[in-house]
XYZ file of C-alpha atoms in Angstrom:
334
model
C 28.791 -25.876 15.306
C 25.804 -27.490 16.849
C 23.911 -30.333 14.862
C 20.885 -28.697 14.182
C 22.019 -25.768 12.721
C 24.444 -28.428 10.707
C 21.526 -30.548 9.189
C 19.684 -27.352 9.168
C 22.112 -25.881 6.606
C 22.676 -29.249 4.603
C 19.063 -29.514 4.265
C 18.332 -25.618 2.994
C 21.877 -26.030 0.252
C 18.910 -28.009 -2.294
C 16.477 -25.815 -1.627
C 17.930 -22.418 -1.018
C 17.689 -21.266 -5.304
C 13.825 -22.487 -5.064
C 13.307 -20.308 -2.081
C 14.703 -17.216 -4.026
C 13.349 -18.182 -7.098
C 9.752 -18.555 -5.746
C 9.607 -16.695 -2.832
C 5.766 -16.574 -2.750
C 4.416 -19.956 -2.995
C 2.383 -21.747 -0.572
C 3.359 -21.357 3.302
C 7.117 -22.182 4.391
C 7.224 -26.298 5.850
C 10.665 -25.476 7.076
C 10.953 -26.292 10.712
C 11.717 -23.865 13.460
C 15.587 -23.792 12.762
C 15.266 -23.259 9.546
C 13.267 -19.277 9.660
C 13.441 -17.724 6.674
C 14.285 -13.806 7.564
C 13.487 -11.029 4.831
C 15.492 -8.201 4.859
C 15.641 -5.313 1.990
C 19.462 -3.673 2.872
C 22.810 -4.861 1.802
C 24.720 -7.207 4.338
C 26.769 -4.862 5.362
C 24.263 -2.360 7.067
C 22.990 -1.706 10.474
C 19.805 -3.275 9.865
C 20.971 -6.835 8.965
C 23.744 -6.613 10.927
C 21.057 -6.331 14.018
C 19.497 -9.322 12.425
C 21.941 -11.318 12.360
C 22.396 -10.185 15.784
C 18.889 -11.387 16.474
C 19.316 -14.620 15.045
C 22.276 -15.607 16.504
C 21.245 -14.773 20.135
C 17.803 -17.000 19.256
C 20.422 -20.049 18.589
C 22.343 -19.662 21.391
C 19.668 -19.438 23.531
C 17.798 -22.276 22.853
C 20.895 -24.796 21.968
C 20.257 -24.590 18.127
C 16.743 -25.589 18.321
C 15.730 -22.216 16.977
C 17.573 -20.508 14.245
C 17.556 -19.416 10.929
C 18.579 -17.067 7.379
C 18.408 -13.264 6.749
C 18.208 -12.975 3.326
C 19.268 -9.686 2.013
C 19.267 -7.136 -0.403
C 15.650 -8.005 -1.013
C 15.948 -11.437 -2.494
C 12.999 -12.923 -1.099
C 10.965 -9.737 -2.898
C 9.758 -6.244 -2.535
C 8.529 -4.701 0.463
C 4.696 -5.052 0.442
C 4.983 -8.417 -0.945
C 7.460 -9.424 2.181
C 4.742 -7.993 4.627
C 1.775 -10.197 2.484
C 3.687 -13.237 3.284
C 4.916 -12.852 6.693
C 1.234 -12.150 7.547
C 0.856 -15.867 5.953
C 3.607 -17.258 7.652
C 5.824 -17.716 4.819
C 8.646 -15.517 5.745
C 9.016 -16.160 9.126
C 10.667 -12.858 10.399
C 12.037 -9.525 8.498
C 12.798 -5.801 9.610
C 9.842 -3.159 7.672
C 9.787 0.242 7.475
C 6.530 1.056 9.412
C 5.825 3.269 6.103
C 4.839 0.361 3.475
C 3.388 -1.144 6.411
C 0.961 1.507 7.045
C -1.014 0.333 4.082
C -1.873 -2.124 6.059
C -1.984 -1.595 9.634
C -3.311 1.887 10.406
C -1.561 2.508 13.441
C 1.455 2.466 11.772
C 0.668 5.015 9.376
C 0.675 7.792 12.171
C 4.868 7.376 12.285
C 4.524 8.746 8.644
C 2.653 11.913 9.582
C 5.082 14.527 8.331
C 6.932 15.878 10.953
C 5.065 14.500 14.121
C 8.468 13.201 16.094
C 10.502 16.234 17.266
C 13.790 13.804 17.297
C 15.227 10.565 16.992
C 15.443 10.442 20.560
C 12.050 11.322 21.286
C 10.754 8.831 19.017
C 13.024 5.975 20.899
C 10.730 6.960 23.942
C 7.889 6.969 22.544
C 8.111 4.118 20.533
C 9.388 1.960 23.582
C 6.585 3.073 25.592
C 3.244 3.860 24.918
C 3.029 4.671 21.073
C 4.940 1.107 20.006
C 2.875 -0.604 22.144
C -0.333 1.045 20.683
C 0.857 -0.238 17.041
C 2.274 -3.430 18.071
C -1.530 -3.867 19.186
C -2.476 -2.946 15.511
C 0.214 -5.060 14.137
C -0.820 -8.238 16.141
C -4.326 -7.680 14.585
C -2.653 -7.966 11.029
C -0.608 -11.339 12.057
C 2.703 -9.695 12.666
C 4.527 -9.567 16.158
C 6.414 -6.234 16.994
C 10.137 -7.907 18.732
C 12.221 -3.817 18.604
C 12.127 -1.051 17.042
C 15.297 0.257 14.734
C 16.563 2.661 13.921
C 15.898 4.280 10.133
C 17.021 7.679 10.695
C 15.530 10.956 9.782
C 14.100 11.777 6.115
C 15.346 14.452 4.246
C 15.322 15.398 0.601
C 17.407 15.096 -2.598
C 17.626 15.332 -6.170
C 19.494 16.180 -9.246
C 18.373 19.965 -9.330
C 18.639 21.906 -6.946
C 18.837 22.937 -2.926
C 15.463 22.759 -1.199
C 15.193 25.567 0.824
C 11.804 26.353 0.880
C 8.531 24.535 -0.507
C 8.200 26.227 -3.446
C 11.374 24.850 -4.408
C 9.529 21.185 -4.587
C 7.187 22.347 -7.264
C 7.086 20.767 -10.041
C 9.486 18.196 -8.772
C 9.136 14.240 -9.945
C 9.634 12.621 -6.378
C 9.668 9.232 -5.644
C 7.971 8.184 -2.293
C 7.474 5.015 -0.755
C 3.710 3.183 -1.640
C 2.177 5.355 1.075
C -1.289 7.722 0.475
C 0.181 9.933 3.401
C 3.659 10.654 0.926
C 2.001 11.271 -1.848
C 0.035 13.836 -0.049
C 2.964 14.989 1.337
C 4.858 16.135 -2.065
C 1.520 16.848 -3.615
C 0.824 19.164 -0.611
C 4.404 21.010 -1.502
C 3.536 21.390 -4.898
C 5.602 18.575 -6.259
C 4.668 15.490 -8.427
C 4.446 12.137 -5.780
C 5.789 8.946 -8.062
C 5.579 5.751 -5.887
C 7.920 2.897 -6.794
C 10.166 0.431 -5.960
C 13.552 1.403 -3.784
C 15.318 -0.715 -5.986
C 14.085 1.115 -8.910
C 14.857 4.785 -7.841
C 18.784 5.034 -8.964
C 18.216 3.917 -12.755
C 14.732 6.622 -12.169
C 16.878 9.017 -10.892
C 19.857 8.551 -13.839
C 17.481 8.510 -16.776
C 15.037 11.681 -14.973
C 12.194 9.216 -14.415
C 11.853 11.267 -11.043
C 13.819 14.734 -10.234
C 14.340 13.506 -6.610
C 13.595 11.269 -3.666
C 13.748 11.629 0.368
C 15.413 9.335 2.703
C 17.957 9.280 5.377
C 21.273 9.735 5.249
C 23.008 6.029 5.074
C 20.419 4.927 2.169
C 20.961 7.715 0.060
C 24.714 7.085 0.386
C 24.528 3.013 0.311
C 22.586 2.682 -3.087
C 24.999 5.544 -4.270
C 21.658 7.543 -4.980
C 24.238 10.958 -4.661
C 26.213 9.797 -7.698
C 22.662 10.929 -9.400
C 21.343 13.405 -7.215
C 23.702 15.618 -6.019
C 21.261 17.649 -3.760
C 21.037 16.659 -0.450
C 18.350 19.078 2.033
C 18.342 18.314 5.262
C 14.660 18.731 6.133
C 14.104 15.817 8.536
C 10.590 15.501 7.810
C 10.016 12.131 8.457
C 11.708 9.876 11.497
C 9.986 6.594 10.790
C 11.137 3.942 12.576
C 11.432 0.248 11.279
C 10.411 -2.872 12.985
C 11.991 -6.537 13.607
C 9.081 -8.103 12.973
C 8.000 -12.208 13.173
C 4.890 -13.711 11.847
C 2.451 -14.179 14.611
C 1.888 -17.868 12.922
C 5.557 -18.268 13.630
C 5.696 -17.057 17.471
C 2.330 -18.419 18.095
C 3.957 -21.815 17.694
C 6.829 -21.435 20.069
C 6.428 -21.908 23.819
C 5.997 -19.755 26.015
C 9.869 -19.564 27.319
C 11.585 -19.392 23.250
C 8.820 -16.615 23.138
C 10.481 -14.677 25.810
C 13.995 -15.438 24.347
C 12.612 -14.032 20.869
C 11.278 -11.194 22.677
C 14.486 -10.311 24.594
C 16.898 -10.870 21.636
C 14.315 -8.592 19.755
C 15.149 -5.831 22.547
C 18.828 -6.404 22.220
C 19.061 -6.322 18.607
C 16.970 -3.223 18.151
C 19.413 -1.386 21.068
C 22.516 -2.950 19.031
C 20.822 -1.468 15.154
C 20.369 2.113 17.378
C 24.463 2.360 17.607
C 25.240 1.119 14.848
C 23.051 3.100 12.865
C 24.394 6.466 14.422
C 27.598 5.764 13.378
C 27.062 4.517 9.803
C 24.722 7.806 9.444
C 27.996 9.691 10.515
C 30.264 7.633 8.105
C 27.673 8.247 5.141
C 27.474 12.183 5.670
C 31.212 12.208 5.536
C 31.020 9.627 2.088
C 29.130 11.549 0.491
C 30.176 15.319 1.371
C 33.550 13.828 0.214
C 31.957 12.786 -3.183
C 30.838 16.451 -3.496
C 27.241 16.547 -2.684
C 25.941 19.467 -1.783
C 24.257 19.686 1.915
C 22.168 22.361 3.151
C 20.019 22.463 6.338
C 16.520 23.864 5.687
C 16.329 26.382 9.159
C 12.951 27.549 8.861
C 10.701 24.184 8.797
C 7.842 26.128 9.813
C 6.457 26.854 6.387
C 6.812 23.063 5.348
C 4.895 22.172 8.560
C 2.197 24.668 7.543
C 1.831 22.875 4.396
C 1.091 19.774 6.379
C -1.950 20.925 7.877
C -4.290 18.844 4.952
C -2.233 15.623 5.080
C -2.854 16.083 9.285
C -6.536 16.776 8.606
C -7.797 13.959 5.717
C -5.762 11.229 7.808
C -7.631 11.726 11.003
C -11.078 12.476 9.239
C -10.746 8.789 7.488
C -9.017 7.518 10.584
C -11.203 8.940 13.578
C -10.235 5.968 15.966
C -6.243 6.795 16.058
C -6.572 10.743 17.492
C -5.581 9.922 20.628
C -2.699 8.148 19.173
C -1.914 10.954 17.117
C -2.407 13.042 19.739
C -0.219 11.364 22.233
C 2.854 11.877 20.129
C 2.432 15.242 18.916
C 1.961 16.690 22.578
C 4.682 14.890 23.790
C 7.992 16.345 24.813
């Protein structure tokens, strides 16, 4: 164990139950080894696992001088909070779904246009091209440095009622969605009832009938145990919305120019690390919960869904003339 990373972790053993307990104070003092890395998923899970990934490779790389803690499970606070304060620099680095973070950066709200990836694959191309570069520009405007993109799977539906075959089978629903305008015009454009709340909130919501259902991918709904509650998976993959390691551009702004190219490369290899992992938890969790018996159906015709669309499509790009061509650019692609 080098000595940095030694006096680094003797240092943080005082002050680690301050850091959870107030999370939000004034801007992190810790020194470069000591990052402080916000993370919303359980340990075990693709997504920290390619942080820790990250992290580690940072350390080695620079003999210790650079280093840091992933905090799971959400400790250091909810979602939109975590993006408030790595804008401010105190959370140094954390992995967001690019939906929450639409709210504030608009070019990452065009990921959450219903149905505007074809596939995960195509969004991997897309998003390590041209399109991730277009909203790591918007990102970098916002104080937040785009290192990879991961992996969050495709979207689909459940809930306690019934299969979703159709969208007149989401009327009337309760469904939670993420804080995004763009989801709650989603479910309100299929006739459902948009509630936006808290991930950590939807199981108890979903127990008690708070909400009638949610969307998200496969290894979330199976990780939280959401299908103990909802028994109703629909495979609709409406949403692929990719998530991104993120760092606070106060953070990389203060490294030189070489641990900036380390960050950036261990960024690359921790995203490419998340993308096989995450395939084969999403495998693992199909299997968990089909097991637990959940019942699975694949919508076939997602024409009429994408129909529905059309007004989400149109009131995002009248508000947001500036990102057509960005809009554009991934729905013509092949």
């Amino acid at each position: 164990m080098n000595t940095a990373l030694s006096i680094s972790r003797l240092a943080r053993a005082g002050a680690v139950a301050l850091a959870i307990a107030i999370p939000f104070g004034a801007a992190s003092q810790a020194g470069a080894a000591e990052w402080r890395g916000w993370n919303i998923h359980v340990a075990d899970y693709p997504v920290s696992h390619g942080m820790e990934a990250f992290v580690a490779e940072v350390s080695e790389k620079t003999d210790g001088r650079l280093g840091g803690k992933v905090y799971h499970s959400g400790v250091l606070g909810s979602q939109p909070d975590a993006i408030e304060q790595i804008r401010l620099g105190a959370i140094d680095f954390g992995v967001f779904s690019l939906g929450p973070m639409g709210q504030v950066v608009p070019e990452a709200n065009v990921v959450s246009l219903p149905f505007i990836f074809k596939s995960v694959d195509q969004m991997y191309r897309l998003m390590d091209g041209d399109a991730g570069a277009a909203i790591g520009e918007g990102l970098e405007k916002k104080g937040i440095v785009a290192l990879g993109w991961y992996d969050a799977g495709a979207r689909s539906f459940y809930n306690s009622r019934k299969p979703i075959s159709v969208p007149a089978d989401v009327s009337g629903m309760k469904v939670r969605v993420m804080n995004n305008d763009l989801f709650v015009g989603m479910i309100e454009s299929l006739g459902g009832n948009a509630t936006p709340m808290a991930f950590a909130e939807v199981y108890q919501s979903l127990k008690t009938g708070v909400v009638d259902g949610a969307e998200n991918n496969p290894p979330s709904y199976e990780s939280t145990n959401h299908y103990e509650v909802a028994k109703f998976y629909s495979i609709s993959e409406h949403l692929i919305i990719p998530e991104c390691l993120c760092m606070s551009k106060k953070t990389f702004d203060a490294l030189s120019e070489d641990d900036r190219k380390i960050v950036l490369e261990a960024g690359k290899a921790s995203a490419e690390m998340q993308r096989k992992l995450w395939a084969e938890r999403e495998k693992k969790s199909m299997e968990t919960v089909l097991a637990a018996g959940t019942q699975v159906n694949e919508i076939s015709d997602k024409a009429p869904f994408q129909q529905a669309m059309a007004p989400v499509y149109d009131g995002f790009l009248k508000e947001n003339p500036q990102l057509t061509e960005l809009v554009d650019l991934i729905r013509n692609a092949d």
